[in-house]
């Protein structure tokens, strides 16, 4: 079996300007933030991002990496709207396609199934149709004759996701209560990159129950990167929760001076320096899981 272990720089070196990149997780939960920060340190630009957005989107917008964003929301959960996304959106510095949350899922699923589109009722009779006139509708060929929105496939050049455990072959385990749509992001992508809290032996998956926790199999993953606390400041339950204190500091850094200071302290540093800057492993591990 192929050994798919890589480093963050290895992965980002495979990405190219103008790519369409899907980012897994949900808002401020289980985002591949170590990979996002590695992208910020790279010369990559003009990216199209597909995401149920959180600080992944905000950081990329603040760094001027995003050309177009396809999203259902960009939220920090406990902070309703990511301030860096707000600045970019209000300045008109990126193109957007504002979609219903279900439409993004359906677009990823269409790409995973290698279909050009999937019909859906989501988005009909809303401003989605008005704000995205490129979207088309179809009429059911059956007796009902229902008009449905034809959600186009969201084919990705690359998918970035974060999980709890992975083995060297690319099998990946999620221990939290919700896998969100990480499997769809990987299924829709040509290249799939997975960061994890810990790389383990395959036999270790059984300690947590394989049936419901093994969300990604090795056929859906091209590279695995061990990145402890790699989702911070988002949560990776049960290991650690959302770091609201850090998200408040991040959200306040919207002036050029404040952003430069934030970036110097938390982005343009290696993993050990970053962890020290956010209070260390013990502090992060003690952050309680969010309850909604």
Coordinates of C-alpha atoms in Angstrom, one line a residue:
X1 CA 0.0 0.0 0.0
X2 CA 1.2 3.5 -0.8
X3 CA 2.5 5.6 2.0
X4 CA 0.7 8.9 1.6
X5 CA 2.3 10.9 4.4
X6 CA 3.3 14.4 3.4
X7 CA 4.1 17.8 4.9
X8 CA 2.1 21.0 4.7
X9 CA 4.7 22.6 2.3
X10 CA 4.6 19.4 0.1
X11 CA 0.8 19.8 -0.3
X12 CA 0.8 23.5 -1.0
X13 CA 3.6 23.1 -3.5
X14 CA 1.1 21.0 -5.6
X15 CA -1.5 23.7 -5.7
X16 CA -1.6 26.2 -8.5
X17 CA -2.9 29.8 -9.1
X18 CA -6.5 29.9 -10.2
X19 CA -7.5 26.5 -8.8
X20 CA -10.9 25.7 -7.4
X21 CA -10.4 24.5 -3.9
X22 CA -13.0 23.1 -1.6
X23 CA -12.5 23.4 2.2
X24 CA -14.3 21.0 4.5
X25 CA -15.6 21.6 8.0
X26 CA -18.4 23.9 8.9
X27 CA -18.1 27.5 10.1
X28 CA -15.8 27.4 13.1
X29 CA -15.8 23.6 13.3
X30 CA -13.0 21.2 12.1
X31 CA -11.5 23.4 9.5
X32 CA -8.0 22.5 8.0
X33 CA -6.6 25.7 9.4
X34 CA -2.9 24.6 9.4
X35 CA -3.2 24.1 5.6
X36 CA -5.0 27.4 5.2
X37 CA -2.2 29.2 7.0
X38 CA 0.4 27.4 4.8
X39 CA -1.5 28.7 1.8
X40 CA -1.3 32.2 3.2
X41 CA 2.5 31.9 3.5
X42 CA 2.7 30.8 -0.2
X43 CA 2.5 32.9 -3.4
X44 CA -0.8 31.3 -4.5
X45 CA -3.4 33.7 -5.8
X46 CA -6.7 34.0 -7.7
X47 CA -8.3 31.0 -6.0
X48 CA -11.9 30.0 -6.3
X49 CA -13.0 28.7 -2.9
X50 CA -16.0 26.5 -2.1
X51 CA -16.8 26.3 1.6
X52 CA -19.3 26.4 4.4
X53 CA -17.1 29.2 5.4
X54 CA -15.5 30.1 8.7
X55 CA -12.1 31.7 9.4
X56 CA -10.6 29.7 6.5
X57 CA -12.5 32.0 4.1
X58 CA -11.8 35.1 6.2
X59 CA -8.1 34.5 6.4
X60 CA -7.9 33.8 2.6
X61 CA -9.9 37.0 1.9
X62 CA -7.7 39.1 4.3
X63 CA -4.6 37.8 2.5
X64 CA -6.0 38.6 -1.0
X65 CA -6.0 35.0 -2.1
X66 CA -9.6 34.7 -3.2
X67 CA -10.8 35.5 -6.7
X68 CA -14.2 33.9 -6.3
X69 CA -16.2 32.4 -3.4
X70 CA -19.0 29.9 -3.6
X71 CA -20.6 29.8 -0.2
X72 CA -23.7 29.2 1.9
X73 CA -22.5 31.3 4.8
X74 CA -19.2 32.6 6.3
X75 CA -19.7 32.5 10.1
X76 CA -17.5 32.0 13.2
X77 CA -20.6 30.3 14.8
X78 CA -20.4 32.3 18.1
X79 CA -19.6 35.4 16.1
X80 CA -22.3 35.4 13.4
X81 CA -20.3 36.9 10.5
X82 CA -16.6 36.7 9.8
X83 CA -15.4 40.3 9.9
X84 CA -12.6 39.7 7.3
X85 CA -15.1 38.3 4.9
X86 CA -17.4 41.2 5.6
X87 CA -14.6 43.7 4.7
X88 CA -13.8 41.9 1.4
X89 CA -17.5 41.5 0.5
X90 CA -18.3 45.1 1.1
X91 CA -15.3 46.2 -0.8
X92 CA -16.3 44.1 -3.8
X93 CA -12.8 42.6 -4.0
X94 CA -14.0 39.1 -4.9
X95 CA -16.7 37.6 -7.1
X96 CA -19.3 35.5 -5.2
X97 CA -22.0 32.9 -5.8
X98 CA -24.3 33.0 -2.8
X99 CA -26.0 29.6 -2.5
X100 CA -28.4 27.7 -0.2
X101 CA -26.5 25.3 2.1
X102 CA -28.3 22.4 0.5
X103 CA -27.3 23.5 -3.0
X104 CA -23.6 23.3 -2.1
X105 CA -24.1 19.8 -0.9
X106 CA -26.0 18.8 -4.0
X107 CA -23.3 20.4 -6.3
X108 CA -20.6 18.5 -4.5
X109 CA -22.6 15.3 -4.8
X110 CA -23.2 15.8 -8.5
X111 CA -19.4 16.2 -9.0
X112 CA -18.8 13.1 -7.0
X113 CA -21.2 11.2 -9.1
X114 CA -19.7 12.7 -12.3
X115 CA -23.0 14.2 -13.3
X116 CA -23.4 17.7 -14.8
X117 CA -26.1 18.7 -12.3
X118 CA -28.6 17.4 -9.9
X119 CA -32.2 18.7 -9.6
X120 CA -33.3 20.3 -6.3
X121 CA -36.0 22.5 -4.8
X122 CA -33.5 24.3 -2.7
X123 CA -33.0 27.9 -3.9
X124 CA -36.3 28.2 -5.8
X125 CA -38.4 31.2 -5.2
X126 CA -35.5 32.9 -3.3
X127 CA -33.0 35.6 -4.1
X128 CA -30.5 32.8 -5.1
X129 CA -32.1 32.8 -8.5
X130 CA -32.0 36.6 -8.8
X131 CA -28.4 36.9 -7.6
X132 CA -27.0 33.9 -9.6
X133 CA -28.8 34.3 -13.0
X134 CA -26.4 31.7 -14.5
X135 CA -28.3 29.0 -12.6
X136 CA -30.8 27.2 -14.8
X137 CA -34.0 25.2 -14.1
X138 CA -35.3 22.0 -15.6
X139 CA -38.8 20.5 -15.8
X140 CA -39.4 17.0 -14.6
X141 CA -39.9 14.6 -17.5
X142 CA -42.6 12.8 -15.5
X143 CA -46.3 13.5 -15.2
X144 CA -45.8 16.0 -12.3
X145 CA -44.0 18.4 -14.7
X146 CA -42.4 20.1 -11.6
X147 CA -39.9 23.0 -12.3
X148 CA -36.7 22.3 -10.4
X149 CA -33.4 24.1 -10.0
X150 CA -30.5 22.4 -11.8
X151 CA -27.6 22.7 -9.4
X152 CA -24.4 22.4 -11.4
X153 CA -21.7 20.1 -10.3
X154 CA -19.1 21.8 -8.1
X155 CA -16.0 20.0 -9.5
X156 CA -12.9 20.8 -7.4
X157 CA -9.3 20.8 -8.3
X158 CA -8.4 20.1 -4.7
X159 CA -10.2 19.4 -1.4
X160 CA -8.7 20.2 2.0
X161 CA -10.2 18.6 5.1
X162 CA -9.2 18.0 8.7
X163 CA -9.9 14.8 10.7
X164 CA -9.0 13.3 14.1
X165 CA -7.0 10.3 13.0
X166 CA -5.7 8.9 9.7
X167 CA -3.4 6.1 8.8
X168 CA -0.4 6.3 6.4
X169 CA -2.6 4.9 3.6
X170 CA -5.2 7.6 3.7
X171 CA -8.0 6.0 5.7
X172 CA -9.4 8.7 7.9
X173 CA -11.5 8.8 11.1
X174 CA -13.8 11.5 12.5
X175 CA -14.7 11.3 16.2
X176 CA -16.9 14.3 16.5
X177 CA -20.7 14.2 16.3
X178 CA -20.9 15.5 12.7
X179 CA -18.8 14.6 9.7
X180 CA -20.4 17.6 7.8
X181 CA -19.7 17.0 4.1
X182 CA -16.0 16.2 4.1
X183 CA -16.6 13.0 2.1
X184 CA -18.4 15.0 -0.6
X185 CA -15.6 17.5 -0.8
X186 CA -13.2 14.7 -1.3
X187 CA -15.5 12.9 -3.7
X188 CA -15.8 16.0 -5.8
X189 CA -12.1 16.8 -6.1
X190 CA -9.3 15.7 -8.4
X191 CA -6.8 15.8 -5.5
X192 CA -7.7 15.2 -1.8
X193 CA -5.5 16.4 1.1
X194 CA -6.2 15.5 4.6
X195 CA -4.7 16.9 7.8
X196 CA -5.1 15.0 11.0
X197 CA -4.5 15.3 14.7
X198 CA -2.6 12.1 14.7
X199 CA -1.4 9.5 12.2
X200 CA -2.1 6.0 13.7
X201 CA -1.8 2.4 12.8
X202 CA -4.8 1.1 10.9
X203 CA -5.6 -1.3 13.8
X204 CA -6.0 1.7 16.2
X205 CA -9.2 2.8 14.4
X206 CA -11.1 0.0 16.2
X207 CA -10.6 1.6 19.5
X208 CA -13.3 4.2 18.6
X209 CA -15.6 2.0 16.6
X210 CA -14.9 1.8 12.9
X211 CA -18.3 1.5 11.4
X212 CA -19.5 5.1 12.0
X213 CA -16.2 6.9 12.4
X214 CA -14.3 5.9 9.3
X215 CA -15.6 8.6 7.0
X216 CA -12.8 8.6 4.3
X217 CA -11.2 5.6 2.8
X218 CA -7.8 5.5 1.1
X219 CA -9.3 5.7 -2.3
X220 CA -10.6 9.2 -1.5
X221 CA -7.3 10.6 -0.2
X222 CA -4.1 11.5 -2.0
X223 CA -2.0 12.8 0.9
X224 CA -2.1 12.8 4.7
X225 CA -0.4 15.3 6.9
X226 CA -0.1 15.0 10.7
X227 CA -0.9 18.4 12.1
X228 CA -1.7 18.4 15.9
X229 CA -4.2 21.2 16.7
X230 CA -4.4 21.8 13.0
X231 CA -8.0 22.9 13.1
X232 CA -7.4 25.7 15.7
X233 CA -8.9 28.2 16.3
X234 CA -11.9 26.1 15.1
X235 CA -12.9 23.0 17.0
X236 CA -12.0 19.4 16.6
X237 CA -14.2 17.7 19.1
X238 CA -13.6 15.7 21.2
X239 CA -10.0 16.9 21.3
X240 CA -10.7 20.7 21.7
X241 CA -13.5 23.2 21.2
X242 CA -13.8 26.6 19.5
X243 CA -11.3 29.1 20.7
X244 CA -13.6 32.1 21.1
X245 CA -10.9 34.2 22.7
X246 CA -8.7 33.8 19.7
X247 CA -11.5 34.3 17.2
X248 CA -12.3 37.6 18.9
X249 CA -8.7 38.8 18.5
X250 CA -8.7 37.5 14.9
X251 CA -12.0 39.3 14.2
X252 CA -10.7 42.6 15.6
X253 CA -7.7 42.6 13.3
X254 CA -9.4 44.3 10.3
X255 CA -7.3 47.4 9.9
X256 CA -4.1 47.1 7.9
X257 CA -2.0 47.7 11.0
X258 CA -3.9 45.2 13.1
X259 CA -3.9 42.6 10.3
X260 CA -0.1 42.9 9.8
X261 CA 0.4 42.4 13.6
X262 CA -2.0 39.4 13.6
X263 CA -0.3 37.9 10.6
X264 CA 3.2 38.3 12.0
X265 CA 2.2 36.6 15.2
X266 CA -0.1 33.8 14.1
X267 CA 0.4 33.2 10.3
X268 CA 4.0 33.8 9.3
X269 CA 5.4 31.3 11.9
X270 CA 5.9 27.6 12.1
X271 CA 3.5 25.2 13.9
X272 CA 5.4 25.2 17.2
X273 CA 5.5 29.0 17.3
X274 CA 1.9 29.2 16.5
X275 CA 0.9 26.8 19.2
X276 CA 3.0 28.7 21.7
X277 CA 1.4 32.0 20.6
X278 CA -2.1 30.7 21.2
X279 CA -1.3 29.5 24.7
X280 CA 0.2 26.1 24.2
X281 CA -1.1 22.6 23.9
X282 CA -2.5 22.3 27.4
X283 CA -4.6 25.4 27.0
X284 CA -6.0 24.4 23.6
X285 CA -6.8 20.9 24.7
X286 CA -8.7 22.3 27.7
X287 CA -11.2 24.3 25.5
X288 CA -14.6 22.7 26.0
X289 CA -16.5 21.4 23.1
X290 CA -19.3 23.7 21.9
X291 CA -22.9 22.9 22.7
X292 CA -25.6 24.3 20.5

